[in-house]
Amino acid sequence: MPLFTATLPKVIVTGASGLLGRAVVRVLKEGGYDVVGTAFSRSKDGLIKLDLTDFDAVDAFVAEQKPQVIIHCAAERRPDVAERDNAAALKLNVTSSERLARAAAQNGAFLIYISTDYVFDGTKPPYEVDDKPNPLQFYGEILGTVACGGGAKKWFWRAAAAYQIVDANSHARIIQNHTTPGRSKYEGELAVLKTNPKAAILRVPILYGDVEYNGESAVNILVDVVLNKDKQVDMDDLQLRYPTNVVDVGKVLKQMADRVAVEGKPLDGIFHFSAKEKFTKYGMCAVIAKSLKTDIPHIHPMREPPKEPVASRPNDAHLSTARLEKEGFDVRCGGFEAWWMARRG
């Protein structure tokens, strides 16, 4: 329901050109907020170009806009970029977040920092907000292997995607295929809360939704795998994921913004949000194939832990939404299969 106030609360959304950022902007605008979206490489459609690593520009921008809320969706999620330049990834994910937290505090704005379920090692789910993080990897480790002709194996990269075929005759093995923030996002959390104790952290799992291209989401990219029947693929059918729609994340973020900007009540610390439906990657492929009215004989379920020294991914990092529910927030999510059937059926 739109807000009815004399002055619309203003919200800055960083990373507003991305999968999550676009959904957040849309939900907030529909809810009556004055939304200022920022982006860098894809600053279009009314978004303001802002380099978050230009700290003086960030300070000046926040001071000029005078927002009541800042939702920080921007991050370096491309593992190949992070591996090539760890310092640059840390500058965006950690240092820039710390500086934005400081600017928020100095200007009286409520900051929400988006983090990830990858801060946990996946051994003792479900995870509450006060459970101790133990990220398994830095944001940007190698994600998988390709079994090539003659039994040779080759490491490969694919930014924000499920797989990359190195050779036309290769048999792609999908083991770890979601960009993994892990340690750098956890360091970002620590920096934000140290700088601005009144800020909030919202951890979320693997996301999907309306994309500009399938590679924006480690879920949507599976459409390409399902449709590419020329390639035989081993797909993980062991590790559990909780795919969550970005619109549902946007709705929770709006409720958090409402609490502070509209109701005038404090909200700080760590929160978890996640859909409750669980799937393996193979299970998600099966749902997508059903929605596309096709079969997947070329995708083979892999139910054994990988023997190769691939980058670690939590086996089950399910996030408990107990704190959000205790605050009275609506944490209901749309069904995964229903969403795909509505768009692909």
Coordinates of C-alpha atoms in Angstrom, one line a residue:
M1 CA 0.0 0.0 0.0
P2 CA 1.4 3.4 -0.9
L3 CA 2.5 5.8 1.8
F4 CA 0.4 8.8 2.6
T5 CA 2.8 11.4 4.1
A6 CA 3.4 15.1 3.5
T7 CA 6.9 14.4 2.3
L8 CA 7.8 11.1 0.7
P9 CA 10.7 9.4 2.4
K10 CA 13.7 9.2 0.2
V11 CA 15.7 6.1 -0.4
I12 CA 19.0 5.6 -2.2
V13 CA 19.4 2.2 -3.7
T14 CA 23.0 1.3 -4.8
G15 CA 23.4 -1.3 -7.5
A16 CA 20.0 -0.3 -8.9
S17 CA 20.8 -1.7 -12.3
G18 CA 21.3 -5.2 -11.1
L19 CA 18.9 -8.1 -10.6
L20 CA 18.1 -7.3 -7.0
G21 CA 18.5 -3.6 -7.2
R22 CA 15.9 -3.3 -10.0
A23 CA 13.3 -5.2 -8.0
V24 CA 14.0 -3.2 -4.9
V25 CA 13.5 0.1 -6.8
R26 CA 10.3 -1.1 -8.3
V27 CA 8.8 -2.3 -4.9
L28 CA 9.8 0.9 -3.2
K29 CA 8.3 3.1 -5.9
E30 CA 5.1 1.2 -5.8
G31 CA 5.1 1.7 -2.1
G32 CA 5.2 5.5 -2.4
Y33 CA 8.9 6.1 -1.7
D34 CA 11.0 8.8 -3.5
V35 CA 13.7 6.4 -4.9
V36 CA 17.1 7.5 -6.1
G37 CA 18.8 4.6 -7.9
T38 CA 22.6 4.5 -8.5
A39 CA 24.7 2.4 -10.8
F40 CA 28.0 2.5 -12.5
S41 CA 28.6 0.4 -15.6
R42 CA 24.9 0.2 -16.4
S43 CA 23.7 3.7 -15.4
K44 CA 20.6 4.1 -17.6
D45 CA 16.8 4.5 -17.3
G46 CA 17.0 7.4 -14.9
L47 CA 19.7 5.9 -12.7
I48 CA 22.5 8.1 -11.4
K49 CA 26.1 7.1 -12.2
L50 CA 28.0 6.8 -9.0
D51 CA 31.4 5.2 -8.5
L52 CA 31.2 3.8 -5.0
T53 CA 35.0 3.6 -4.8
D54 CA 35.2 7.4 -5.2
F55 CA 34.7 8.1 -1.5
D56 CA 34.6 11.9 -1.8
A57 CA 31.9 11.6 -4.5
V58 CA 29.9 9.2 -2.3
D59 CA 30.1 11.5 0.7
A60 CA 29.0 14.5 -1.4
F61 CA 26.2 12.5 -3.0
V62 CA 24.7 11.3 0.3
A63 CA 25.0 14.8 1.8
E64 CA 23.2 16.3 -1.3
Q65 CA 20.4 13.7 -1.5
K66 CA 19.7 13.7 2.3
P67 CA 18.0 10.2 2.2
Q68 CA 16.1 8.7 5.1
V69 CA 17.2 5.2 4.0
I70 CA 20.1 3.7 2.0
I71 CA 19.8 0.2 0.7
H72 CA 23.2 -1.1 -0.4
C73 CA 22.7 -3.7 -3.1
A74 CA 25.9 -3.0 -5.0
A75 CA 28.8 -5.5 -4.8
E76 CA 31.5 -7.2 -6.8
R77 CA 29.9 -10.6 -7.5
R78 CA 32.0 -11.6 -10.5
P79 CA 34.5 -14.3 -9.3
D80 CA 36.8 -13.8 -12.3
V81 CA 37.1 -10.1 -11.5
A82 CA 37.6 -10.7 -7.8
E83 CA 40.3 -13.3 -8.5
R84 CA 42.1 -11.1 -10.9
D85 CA 42.1 -8.1 -8.5
N86 CA 41.4 -9.0 -4.9
A87 CA 42.2 -5.5 -3.8
A88 CA 39.6 -4.0 -6.0
A89 CA 37.0 -6.5 -4.9
L90 CA 37.7 -5.7 -1.3
K91 CA 37.6 -2.0 -2.0
L92 CA 34.1 -2.3 -3.3
N93 CA 32.7 -5.0 -1.0
V94 CA 34.4 -3.8 2.2
T95 CA 35.9 -0.4 2.1
S96 CA 33.2 1.2 0.0
S97 CA 30.5 -0.3 2.3
E98 CA 32.3 1.0 5.3
R99 CA 32.5 4.5 3.8
L100 CA 28.8 4.4 2.8
A101 CA 28.0 3.3 6.4
R102 CA 29.9 6.3 7.7
A103 CA 28.1 8.7 5.2
A104 CA 24.8 7.3 6.3
A105 CA 25.6 7.8 10.0
Q106 CA 26.8 11.4 9.4
N107 CA 23.6 12.3 7.5
G108 CA 21.1 10.5 9.7
A109 CA 20.2 7.8 7.2
F110 CA 19.3 4.2 8.0
L111 CA 21.6 1.9 6.1
I112 CA 20.7 -1.7 5.0
Y113 CA 23.7 -3.7 3.8
I114 CA 22.8 -6.8 1.7
S115 CA 24.9 -9.9 2.6
T116 CA 24.8 -13.6 1.8
D117 CA 24.2 -17.0 3.3
Y118 CA 27.7 -17.9 2.2
V119 CA 29.0 -16.4 5.4
F120 CA 28.1 -19.8 6.9
D121 CA 29.8 -23.2 6.3
G122 CA 26.6 -25.1 5.9
T123 CA 27.2 -27.7 8.5
K124 CA 24.5 -26.8 11.1
P125 CA 21.4 -25.3 9.5
P126 CA 19.1 -23.5 9.9
Y127 CA 21.2 -20.5 10.8
E128 CA 20.0 -17.9 13.3
V129 CA 21.2 -14.3 13.2
D130 CA 23.5 -14.8 16.2
D131 CA 25.2 -18.0 14.9
K132 CA 28.9 -17.5 14.3
P133 CA 29.8 -17.1 10.6
N134 CA 32.4 -19.4 9.0
P135 CA 32.7 -18.5 5.3
L136 CA 34.4 -21.2 3.3
Q137 CA 36.0 -19.1 0.7
F138 CA 37.0 -15.7 -0.6
Y139 CA 34.7 -14.0 -3.1
G140 CA 36.3 -15.3 -6.3
E141 CA 37.7 -18.8 -6.1
I142 CA 37.6 -21.2 -9.0
L143 CA 34.2 -22.7 -9.4
G144 CA 34.5 -26.0 -11.2
T145 CA 36.2 -28.3 -13.7
V146 CA 35.7 -29.5 -17.2
A147 CA 36.5 -33.0 -18.1
C148 CA 38.1 -32.8 -21.5
G149 CA 39.1 -35.3 -24.1
G150 CA 41.6 -37.9 -22.9
G151 CA 40.6 -37.5 -19.3
A152 CA 42.4 -34.2 -18.8
K153 CA 40.8 -31.7 -16.4
K154 CA 40.8 -27.9 -16.8
W155 CA 39.8 -25.2 -14.3
F156 CA 37.4 -22.7 -15.7
W157 CA 35.6 -19.4 -14.8
R158 CA 32.2 -18.1 -15.6
A159 CA 31.0 -14.9 -14.2
A160 CA 27.6 -15.2 -12.5
A161 CA 26.9 -18.2 -14.6
A162 CA 26.4 -21.9 -14.2
Y163 CA 29.0 -23.2 -16.5
Q164 CA 31.4 -22.6 -19.4
I165 CA 32.2 -25.1 -22.1
V166 CA 35.9 -24.9 -22.8
D167 CA 36.0 -27.3 -25.7
A168 CA 33.2 -28.2 -28.2
N169 CA 33.4 -31.9 -27.2
S170 CA 33.8 -31.3 -23.5
H171 CA 31.7 -32.8 -20.8
A172 CA 30.9 -29.9 -18.4
R173 CA 30.8 -30.8 -14.8
I174 CA 28.8 -28.4 -12.7
I175 CA 29.9 -28.5 -9.1
Q176 CA 30.1 -25.0 -7.7
N177 CA 28.4 -22.5 -10.0
H178 CA 27.1 -19.6 -8.0
T179 CA 29.2 -16.6 -7.4
T180 CA 30.3 -16.8 -3.8
P181 CA 30.8 -13.7 -1.7
G182 CA 31.7 -15.6 1.4
R183 CA 34.6 -14.0 3.3
S184 CA 34.6 -10.5 1.7
K185 CA 30.9 -10.0 2.3
Y186 CA 31.4 -11.0 6.0
E187 CA 34.2 -8.5 6.3
G188 CA 31.9 -6.0 4.8
E189 CA 29.3 -6.8 7.5
L190 CA 31.9 -6.3 10.2
A191 CA 33.1 -3.0 8.7
V192 CA 29.5 -1.6 8.4
L193 CA 28.4 -2.5 11.9
K194 CA 31.7 -1.2 13.4
T195 CA 31.3 2.1 11.6
N196 CA 27.6 2.4 12.0
P197 CA 26.0 0.4 14.8
K198 CA 22.6 1.6 13.9
A199 CA 22.8 0.0 10.4
A200 CA 21.1 -3.3 9.5
I201 CA 22.5 -6.4 7.7
L202 CA 20.1 -8.5 5.6
R203 CA 21.5 -11.8 4.6
V204 CA 19.9 -13.5 1.6
P205 CA 20.4 -16.8 -0.3
I206 CA 20.7 -17.5 -4.0
L207 CA 18.4 -15.2 -6.0
Y208 CA 16.3 -15.3 -9.1
G209 CA 13.7 -13.2 -10.9
D210 CA 13.1 -11.2 -14.0
V211 CA 16.5 -10.8 -15.7
E212 CA 18.0 -8.7 -18.5
Y213 CA 20.1 -11.8 -19.4
N214 CA 20.2 -15.2 -17.8
G215 CA 23.7 -14.8 -16.5
E216 CA 22.5 -12.2 -14.0
S217 CA 21.3 -15.1 -11.8
A218 CA 22.8 -18.5 -10.9
V219 CA 19.3 -19.8 -11.1
N220 CA 18.1 -18.2 -14.3
I221 CA 21.3 -19.3 -16.1
L222 CA 20.1 -22.9 -15.7
V223 CA 17.6 -22.1 -18.5
D224 CA 20.6 -22.1 -20.8
V225 CA 21.8 -25.5 -19.5
V226 CA 18.3 -27.0 -19.8
L227 CA 18.0 -25.8 -23.4
N228 CA 21.5 -26.7 -24.6
K229 CA 20.8 -30.4 -25.3
D230 CA 24.1 -30.7 -27.2
K231 CA 26.1 -30.7 -24.1
Q232 CA 26.2 -33.5 -21.5
V233 CA 26.3 -32.0 -18.0
D234 CA 26.8 -33.5 -14.5
M235 CA 24.7 -31.3 -12.2
D236 CA 24.9 -31.2 -8.5
D237 CA 22.0 -33.0 -6.8
L238 CA 23.5 -33.0 -3.3
Q239 CA 23.8 -29.5 -1.9
L240 CA 20.6 -27.7 -0.9
R241 CA 19.7 -24.2 -2.0
Y242 CA 16.8 -22.0 -1.1
P243 CA 16.1 -19.9 -4.3
T244 CA 14.5 -16.7 -3.3
N245 CA 12.7 -14.2 -5.7
V246 CA 14.2 -10.7 -5.7
V247 CA 10.7 -9.2 -5.5
D248 CA 10.1 -11.0 -2.2
V249 CA 13.5 -9.6 -1.0
G250 CA 12.3 -6.2 -2.1
K251 CA 9.1 -6.5 0.0
V252 CA 11.1 -7.3 3.1
L253 CA 13.4 -4.4 2.5
K254 CA 10.4 -2.1 2.2
Q255 CA 9.1 -3.3 5.5
M256 CA 12.4 -2.6 7.1
A257 CA 12.5 0.9 5.6
D258 CA 8.9 1.5 6.7
R259 CA 9.8 0.6 10.3
V260 CA 12.5 3.3 10.5
A261 CA 11.5 6.0 7.9
V262 CA 7.7 5.9 8.5
E263 CA 7.1 4.5 11.9
G264 CA 10.2 6.2 13.4
K265 CA 11.3 3.1 15.3
P266 CA 14.9 1.8 15.5
L267 CA 16.0 -1.3 13.6
D268 CA 19.5 -2.5 13.6
G269 CA 21.8 -5.5 13.6
I270 CA 21.6 -8.7 11.5
F271 CA 18.5 -10.2 9.8
H272 CA 18.0 -13.3 7.7
F273 CA 15.5 -13.7 4.8
S274 CA 15.0 -16.8 2.7
A275 CA 12.4 -18.8 0.9
K276 CA 11.7 -22.1 2.7
E277 CA 11.5 -24.3 -0.4
K278 CA 14.7 -26.3 -0.9
F279 CA 16.1 -27.6 -4.1
T280 CA 19.4 -28.9 -5.5
K281 CA 20.7 -27.5 -8.7
Y282 CA 19.4 -30.5 -10.5
G283 CA 16.0 -30.1 -8.9
M284 CA 15.9 -26.5 -10.1
C285 CA 16.7 -27.7 -13.6
A286 CA 13.8 -30.2 -13.4
V287 CA 11.4 -27.4 -12.4
I288 CA 12.7 -25.1 -15.2
A289 CA 12.4 -28.0 -17.7
K290 CA 8.9 -28.7 -16.7
S291 CA 8.0 -25.0 -17.2
L292 CA 9.6 -25.2 -20.7
K293 CA 7.8 -28.4 -21.5
T294 CA 11.0 -30.3 -22.2
D295 CA 13.0 -33.0 -20.7
I296 CA 16.7 -33.1 -19.6
P297 CA 18.3 -36.4 -20.5
H298 CA 21.5 -34.5 -21.1
I299 CA 21.7 -33.4 -17.5
H300 CA 22.9 -36.0 -15.1
P301 CA 22.3 -35.8 -11.3
M302 CA 25.5 -35.9 -9.3
R303 CA 24.8 -37.1 -5.8
E304 CA 28.3 -37.8 -4.5
P305 CA 30.5 -35.1 -3.0
P306 CA 33.1 -33.8 -5.5
K307 CA 36.5 -35.4 -5.2
E308 CA 38.3 -32.7 -7.0
P309 CA 39.7 -29.8 -5.0
V310 CA 37.1 -27.3 -6.2
A311 CA 36.1 -24.2 -4.3
S312 CA 33.9 -25.0 -1.3
R313 CA 30.3 -24.1 -1.2
P314 CA 28.1 -24.7 1.9
N315 CA 26.1 -27.9 1.7
D316 CA 23.0 -26.3 3.4
A317 CA 23.2 -22.7 4.6
H318 CA 19.5 -22.3 5.2
L319 CA 18.8 -19.0 6.9
S320 CA 16.2 -18.8 9.6
T321 CA 13.8 -15.9 9.3
A322 CA 12.9 -16.0 13.1
R323 CA 14.1 -12.4 13.9
L324 CA 12.2 -10.9 11.0
E325 CA 9.1 -12.8 12.1
K326 CA 9.6 -11.6 15.7
E327 CA 9.6 -8.0 14.5
G328 CA 6.2 -8.7 12.9
F329 CA 7.4 -8.7 9.3
D330 CA 5.7 -10.7 6.5
V331 CA 8.2 -13.2 5.3
R332 CA 6.0 -15.1 2.9
C333 CA 7.5 -16.0 -0.5
G334 CA 6.0 -16.9 -3.8
G335 CA 6.4 -20.5 -5.0
F336 CA 9.4 -21.4 -7.1
E337 CA 7.6 -23.6 -9.5
A338 CA 4.6 -21.3 -9.7
W339 CA 6.8 -18.4 -10.8
W340 CA 8.5 -20.4 -13.5
M341 CA 5.2 -21.9 -14.8
A342 CA 3.7 -18.4 -15.0
R343 CA 6.5 -17.1 -17.1
R344 CA 7.5 -20.1 -19.2
G345 CA 4.5 -22.3 -19.3

